[in-house]
Amino acid sequence: MSHAQHTPELPATVAHLNHTVVFASDRQLSAEFLAAVLGLEVGAPFGPFLPVDLGNGVTLDYYEKRDEPIQPQHYAFLVPEEQFAAMIARLEALGVTYYADPRHTEPGRVNDLFGGHGAYFADPDGHNMEIMTRPYVRP
């Protein structure tokens, strides 16, 4: 299946993120980890990429990079309130510590920013992942 089949027609005046590459030392391990936490599926390999389709027209393409250390990035996922507790439970089942803050100083806690819930956790390569039920209110 191509990415084009999942993307609705968008106005030419709007730019929408379609996909981004996530570097991983083991693309299978990292893609399966995130998919498991978010309750998603890992797609079929696409060239050197292993995709995780987020269901909103954006795909994370995991790319294996073994020749140098992975530079950790931050990825934030807006998730449905009714699925947040299940995601926290999956992190706990995987033995992954989650935190209320991005610096990972409040283990085992979630935040209540903007009237929702949020938590941070590290993926197998140290990417700082965030799940949140409400988008940030920006000035």
JSON list of C-alpha atoms in Angstrom, two decimals:
[
{"chain": "A", "resi": 1, "resn": "MET", "atom": "CA", "xyz": [0.00, 0.00, 0.00]},
{"chain": "A", "resi": 2, "resn": "SER", "atom": "CA", "xyz": [1.39, 3.40, -0.86]},
{"chain": "A", "resi": 3, "resn": "HIS", "atom": "CA", "xyz": [1.29, 6.42, 1.38]},
{"chain": "A", "resi": 4, "resn": "ALA", "atom": "CA", "xyz": [-0.89, 8.20, -1.19]},
{"chain": "A", "resi": 5, "resn": "GLN", "atom": "CA", "xyz": [-3.84, 5.89, -0.49]},
{"chain": "A", "resi": 6, "resn": "HIS", "atom": "CA", "xyz": [-4.02, 7.13, 3.12]},
{"chain": "A", "resi": 7, "resn": "THR", "atom": "CA", "xyz": [-3.70, 10.83, 2.37]},
{"chain": "A", "resi": 8, "resn": "PRO", "atom": "CA", "xyz": [-6.88, 12.82, 1.72]},
{"chain": "A", "resi": 9, "resn": "GLU", "atom": "CA", "xyz": [-6.88, 15.62, -0.81]},
{"chain": "A", "resi": 10, "resn": "LEU", "atom": "CA", "xyz": [-5.56, 18.74, 0.91]},
{"chain": "A", "resi": 11, "resn": "PRO", "atom": "CA", "xyz": [-5.72, 22.38, -0.08]},
{"chain": "A", "resi": 12, "resn": "ALA", "atom": "CA", "xyz": [-2.60, 23.49, -1.97]},
{"chain": "A", "resi": 13, "resn": "THR", "atom": "CA", "xyz": [-2.18, 26.40, 0.45]},
{"chain": "A", "resi": 14, "resn": "VAL", "atom": "CA", "xyz": [-1.67, 24.15, 3.47]},
{"chain": "A", "resi": 15, "resn": "ALA", "atom": "CA", "xyz": [1.44, 22.12, 4.31]},
{"chain": "A", "resi": 16, "resn": "HIS", "atom": "CA", "xyz": [0.80, 18.88, 6.21]},
{"chain": "A", "resi": 17, "resn": "LEU", "atom": "CA", "xyz": [3.52, 16.66, 7.60]},
{"chain": "A", "resi": 18, "resn": "ASN", "atom": "CA", "xyz": [3.37, 13.42, 5.61]},
{"chain": "A", "resi": 19, "resn": "HIS", "atom": "CA", "xyz": [6.26, 11.39, 7.01]},
{"chain": "A", "resi": 20, "resn": "THR", "atom": "CA", "xyz": [9.51, 11.71, 8.87]},
{"chain": "A", "resi": 21, "resn": "VAL", "atom": "CA", "xyz": [12.47, 9.42, 9.38]},
{"chain": "A", "resi": 22, "resn": "VAL", "atom": "CA", "xyz": [13.20, 8.11, 12.87]},
{"chain": "A", "resi": 23, "resn": "PHE", "atom": "CA", "xyz": [16.75, 6.81, 13.20]},
{"chain": "A", "resi": 24, "resn": "ALA", "atom": "CA", "xyz": [17.12, 3.57, 15.14]},
{"chain": "A", "resi": 25, "resn": "SER", "atom": "CA", "xyz": [19.92, 1.13, 15.88]},
{"chain": "A", "resi": 26, "resn": "ASP", "atom": "CA", "xyz": [17.37, -1.68, 15.30]},
{"chain": "A", "resi": 27, "resn": "ARG", "atom": "CA", "xyz": [14.45, -0.50, 13.17]},
{"chain": "A", "resi": 28, "resn": "GLN", "atom": "CA", "xyz": [12.32, -3.57, 13.92]},
{"chain": "A", "resi": 29, "resn": "LEU", "atom": "CA", "xyz": [12.73, -3.28, 17.69]},
{"chain": "A", "resi": 30, "resn": "SER", "atom": "CA", "xyz": [12.02, 0.47, 17.76]},
{"chain": "A", "resi": 31, "resn": "ALA", "atom": "CA", "xyz": [9.06, 0.37, 15.36]},
{"chain": "A", "resi": 32, "resn": "GLU", "atom": "CA", "xyz": [7.47, -2.55, 17.23]},
{"chain": "A", "resi": 33, "resn": "PHE", "atom": "CA", "xyz": [8.06, -0.82, 20.58]},
{"chain": "A", "resi": 34, "resn": "LEU", "atom": "CA", "xyz": [6.25, 2.38, 19.56]},
{"chain": "A", "resi": 35, "resn": "ALA", "atom": "CA", "xyz": [3.47, 0.51, 17.77]},
{"chain": "A", "resi": 36, "resn": "ALA", "atom": "CA", "xyz": [2.92, -1.64, 20.87]},
{"chain": "A", "resi": 37, "resn": "VAL", "atom": "CA", "xyz": [2.70, 1.37, 23.19]},
{"chain": "A", "resi": 38, "resn": "LEU", "atom": "CA", "xyz": [0.35, 3.33, 20.91]},
{"chain": "A", "resi": 39, "resn": "GLY", "atom": "CA", "xyz": [-1.77, 0.32, 19.93]},
{"chain": "A", "resi": 40, "resn": "LEU", "atom": "CA", "xyz": [-0.77, 0.51, 16.26]},
{"chain": "A", "resi": 41, "resn": "GLU", "atom": "CA", "xyz": [0.69, -1.88, 13.68]},
{"chain": "A", "resi": 42, "resn": "VAL", "atom": "CA", "xyz": [4.08, -1.88, 12.00]},
{"chain": "A", "resi": 43, "resn": "GLY", "atom": "CA", "xyz": [3.69, -1.70, 8.24]},
{"chain": "A", "resi": 44, "resn": "ALA", "atom": "CA", "xyz": [5.50, -3.65, 5.54]},
{"chain": "A", "resi": 45, "resn": "PRO", "atom": "CA", "xyz": [9.08, -2.53, 4.81]},
{"chain": "A", "resi": 46, "resn": "PHE", "atom": "CA", "xyz": [9.26, 0.32, 2.30]},
{"chain": "A", "resi": 47, "resn": "GLY", "atom": "CA", "xyz": [12.79, 0.29, 0.85]},
{"chain": "A", "resi": 48, "resn": "PRO", "atom": "CA", "xyz": [15.13, 0.80, 3.83]},
{"chain": "A", "resi": 49, "resn": "PHE", "atom": "CA", "xyz": [12.25, 2.06, 5.98]},
{"chain": "A", "resi": 50, "resn": "LEU", "atom": "CA", "xyz": [9.92, 0.30, 8.39]},
{"chain": "A", "resi": 51, "resn": "PRO", "atom": "CA", "xyz": [6.76, 2.42, 8.69]},
{"chain": "A", "resi": 52, "resn": "VAL", "atom": "CA", "xyz": [4.44, 3.07, 11.59]},
{"chain": "A", "resi": 53, "resn": "ASP", "atom": "CA", "xyz": [1.32, 4.77, 10.21]},
{"chain": "A", "resi": 54, "resn": "LEU", "atom": "CA", "xyz": [-0.13, 7.05, 12.88]},
{"chain": "A", "resi": 55, "resn": "GLY", "atom": "CA", "xyz": [-3.55, 7.08, 11.23]},
{"chain": "A", "resi": 56, "resn": "ASN", "atom": "CA", "xyz": [-3.70, 10.84, 10.66]},
{"chain": "A", "resi": 57, "resn": "GLY", "atom": "CA", "xyz": [-1.80, 10.94, 7.36]},
{"chain": "A", "resi": 58, "resn": "VAL", "atom": "CA", "xyz": [1.62, 10.94, 9.07]},
{"chain": "A", "resi": 59, "resn": "THR", "atom": "CA", "xyz": [3.99, 8.00, 8.94]},
{"chain": "A", "resi": 60, "resn": "LEU", "atom": "CA", "xyz": [7.11, 7.47, 11.03]},
{"chain": "A", "resi": 61, "resn": "ASP", "atom": "CA", "xyz": [9.64, 5.72, 8.81]},
{"chain": "A", "resi": 62, "resn": "TYR", "atom": "CA", "xyz": [12.13, 3.86, 11.00]},
{"chain": "A", "resi": 63, "resn": "TYR", "atom": "CA", "xyz": [15.57, 3.77, 9.39]},
{"chain": "A", "resi": 64, "resn": "GLU", "atom": "CA", "xyz": [18.37, 1.64, 10.73]},
{"chain": "A", "resi": 65, "resn": "LYS", "atom": "CA", "xyz": [21.56, 3.55, 11.39]},
{"chain": "A", "resi": 66, "resn": "ARG", "atom": "CA", "xyz": [24.42, 1.56, 12.89]},
{"chain": "A", "resi": 67, "resn": "ASP", "atom": "CA", "xyz": [27.50, 3.53, 11.82]},
{"chain": "A", "resi": 68, "resn": "GLU", "atom": "CA", "xyz": [27.16, 6.24, 14.48]},
{"chain": "A", "resi": 69, "resn": "PRO", "atom": "CA", "xyz": [25.25, 6.89, 17.71]},
{"chain": "A", "resi": 70, "resn": "ILE", "atom": "CA", "xyz": [21.59, 7.84, 17.44]},
{"chain": "A", "resi": 71, "resn": "GLN", "atom": "CA", "xyz": [20.95, 11.50, 18.25]},
{"chain": "A", "resi": 72, "resn": "PRO", "atom": "CA", "xyz": [17.83, 11.47, 20.46]},
{"chain": "A", "resi": 73, "resn": "GLN", "atom": "CA", "xyz": [14.88, 13.50, 19.19]},
{"chain": "A", "resi": 74, "resn": "HIS", "atom": "CA", "xyz": [11.49, 14.35, 20.69]},
{"chain": "A", "resi": 75, "resn": "TYR", "atom": "CA", "xyz": [8.24, 12.99, 19.27]},
{"chain": "A", "resi": 76, "resn": "ALA", "atom": "CA", "xyz": [4.88, 13.99, 20.79]},
{"chain": "A", "resi": 77, "resn": "PHE", "atom": "CA", "xyz": [1.67, 12.09, 20.08]},
{"chain": "A", "resi": 78, "resn": "LEU", "atom": "CA", "xyz": [-1.81, 13.48, 20.63]},
{"chain": "A", "resi": 79, "resn": "VAL", "atom": "CA", "xyz": [-3.81, 10.45, 21.79]},
{"chain": "A", "resi": 80, "resn": "PRO", "atom": "CA", "xyz": [-7.48, 9.92, 22.69]},
{"chain": "A", "resi": 81, "resn": "GLU", "atom": "CA", "xyz": [-8.23, 10.42, 26.38]},
{"chain": "A", "resi": 82, "resn": "GLU", "atom": "CA", "xyz": [-9.99, 7.04, 26.50]},
{"chain": "A", "resi": 83, "resn": "GLN", "atom": "CA", "xyz": [-6.81, 5.26, 25.29]},
{"chain": "A", "resi": 84, "resn": "PHE", "atom": "CA", "xyz": [-4.31, 7.04, 27.58]},
{"chain": "A", "resi": 85, "resn": "ALA", "atom": "CA", "xyz": [-4.66, 4.65, 30.56]},
{"chain": "A", "resi": 86, "resn": "ALA", "atom": "CA", "xyz": [-4.20, 1.63, 28.27]},
{"chain": "A", "resi": 87, "resn": "MET", "atom": "CA", "xyz": [-0.99, 3.16, 26.87]},
{"chain": "A", "resi": 88, "resn": "ILE", "atom": "CA", "xyz": [0.33, 3.74, 30.40]},
{"chain": "A", "resi": 89, "resn": "ALA", "atom": "CA", "xyz": [-0.57, 0.12, 31.24]},
{"chain": "A", "resi": 90, "resn": "ARG", "atom": "CA", "xyz": [1.33, -1.10, 28.16]},
{"chain": "A", "resi": 91, "resn": "LEU", "atom": "CA", "xyz": [4.40, 0.92, 29.22]},
{"chain": "A", "resi": 92, "resn": "GLU", "atom": "CA", "xyz": [4.17, -0.66, 32.67]},
{"chain": "A", "resi": 93, "resn": "ALA", "atom": "CA", "xyz": [3.78, -4.15, 31.15]},
{"chain": "A", "resi": 94, "resn": "LEU", "atom": "CA", "xyz": [6.90, -3.52, 29.05]},
{"chain": "A", "resi": 95, "resn": "GLY", "atom": "CA", "xyz": [8.80, -2.40, 32.16]},
{"chain": "A", "resi": 96, "resn": "VAL", "atom": "CA", "xyz": [9.30, 1.09, 30.72]},
{"chain": "A", "resi": 97, "resn": "THR", "atom": "CA", "xyz": [9.38, 3.98, 33.18]},
{"chain": "A", "resi": 98, "resn": "TYR", "atom": "CA", "xyz": [7.21, 6.95, 32.25]},
{"chain": "A", "resi": 99, "resn": "TYR", "atom": "CA", "xyz": [7.52, 10.45, 33.63]},
{"chain": "A", "resi": 100, "resn": "ALA", "atom": "CA", "xyz": [5.32, 13.51, 34.16]},
{"chain": "A", "resi": 101, "resn": "ASP", "atom": "CA", "xyz": [8.02, 15.84, 32.79]},
{"chain": "A", "resi": 102, "resn": "PRO", "atom": "CA", "xyz": [10.28, 16.00, 29.71]},
{"chain": "A", "resi": 103, "resn": "ARG", "atom": "CA", "xyz": [13.47, 15.90, 31.79]},
{"chain": "A", "resi": 104, "resn": "HIS", "atom": "CA", "xyz": [12.41, 12.57, 33.29]},
{"chain": "A", "resi": 105, "resn": "THR", "atom": "CA", "xyz": [12.64, 13.70, 36.93]},
{"chain": "A", "resi": 106, "resn": "GLU", "atom": "CA", "xyz": [9.13, 12.59, 38.01]},
{"chain": "A", "resi": 107, "resn": "PRO", "atom": "CA", "xyz": [9.01, 8.80, 37.44]},
{"chain": "A", "resi": 108, "resn": "GLY", "atom": "CA", "xyz": [5.76, 6.87, 37.52]},
{"chain": "A", "resi": 109, "resn": "ARG", "atom": "CA", "xyz": [3.66, 10.02, 37.30]},
{"chain": "A", "resi": 110, "resn": "VAL", "atom": "CA", "xyz": [1.57, 11.67, 34.59]},
{"chain": "A", "resi": 111, "resn": "ASN", "atom": "CA", "xyz": [0.87, 15.36, 34.13]},
{"chain": "A", "resi": 112, "resn": "ASP", "atom": "CA", "xyz": [-2.45, 17.18, 33.74]},
{"chain": "A", "resi": 113, "resn": "LEU", "atom": "CA", "xyz": [-1.40, 19.93, 31.35]},
{"chain": "A", "resi": 114, "resn": "PHE", "atom": "CA", "xyz": [-4.14, 21.90, 29.58]},
{"chain": "A", "resi": 115, "resn": "GLY", "atom": "CA", "xyz": [-6.87, 19.86, 31.26]},
{"chain": "A", "resi": 116, "resn": "GLY", "atom": "CA", "xyz": [-5.68, 16.55, 29.83]},
{"chain": "A", "resi": 117, "resn": "HIS", "atom": "CA", "xyz": [-3.08, 13.95, 30.69]},
{"chain": "A", "resi": 118, "resn": "GLY", "atom": "CA", "xyz": [0.46, 13.45, 29.48]},
{"chain": "A", "resi": 119, "resn": "ALA", "atom": "CA", "xyz": [3.57, 11.37, 30.02]},
{"chain": "A", "resi": 120, "resn": "TYR", "atom": "CA", "xyz": [7.09, 11.03, 28.64]},
{"chain": "A", "resi": 121, "resn": "PHE", "atom": "CA", "xyz": [9.14, 7.88, 28.08]},
{"chain": "A", "resi": 122, "resn": "ALA", "atom": "CA", "xyz": [12.28, 6.82, 26.27]},
{"chain": "A", "resi": 123, "resn": "ASP", "atom": "CA", "xyz": [12.23, 4.48, 23.29]},
{"chain": "A", "resi": 124, "resn": "PRO", "atom": "CA", "xyz": [14.99, 1.84, 22.84]},
{"chain": "A", "resi": 125, "resn": "ASP", "atom": "CA", "xyz": [17.37, 4.43, 21.32]},
{"chain": "A", "resi": 126, "resn": "GLY", "atom": "CA", "xyz": [16.63, 7.17, 23.85]},
{"chain": "A", "resi": 127, "resn": "HIS", "atom": "CA", "xyz": [14.21, 9.22, 21.75]},
{"chain": "A", "resi": 128, "resn": "ASN", "atom": "CA", "xyz": [12.05, 11.21, 24.19]},
{"chain": "A", "resi": 129, "resn": "MET", "atom": "CA", "xyz": [8.50, 10.14, 23.37]},
{"chain": "A", "resi": 130, "resn": "GLU", "atom": "CA", "xyz": [5.46, 11.98, 24.70]},
{"chain": "A", "resi": 131, "resn": "ILE", "atom": "CA", "xyz": [1.81, 10.98, 24.82]},
{"chain": "A", "resi": 132, "resn": "MET", "atom": "CA", "xyz": [-0.73, 13.70, 25.58]},
{"chain": "A", "resi": 133, "resn": "THR", "atom": "CA", "xyz": [-4.50, 13.96, 25.45]},
{"chain": "A", "resi": 134, "resn": "ARG", "atom": "CA", "xyz": [-4.72, 17.71, 24.86]},
{"chain": "A", "resi": 135, "resn": "PRO", "atom": "CA", "xyz": [-2.59, 19.83, 22.53]},
{"chain": "A", "resi": 136, "resn": "TYR", "atom": "CA", "xyz": [-0.47, 22.55, 24.04]},
{"chain": "A", "resi": 137, "resn": "VAL", "atom": "CA", "xyz": [-2.15, 25.94, 24.30]},
{"chain": "A", "resi": 138, "resn": "ARG", "atom": "CA", "xyz": [0.27, 28.31, 22.60]},
{"chain": "A", "resi": 139, "resn": "PRO", "atom": "CA", "xyz": [0.28, 32.09, 22.94]}
]
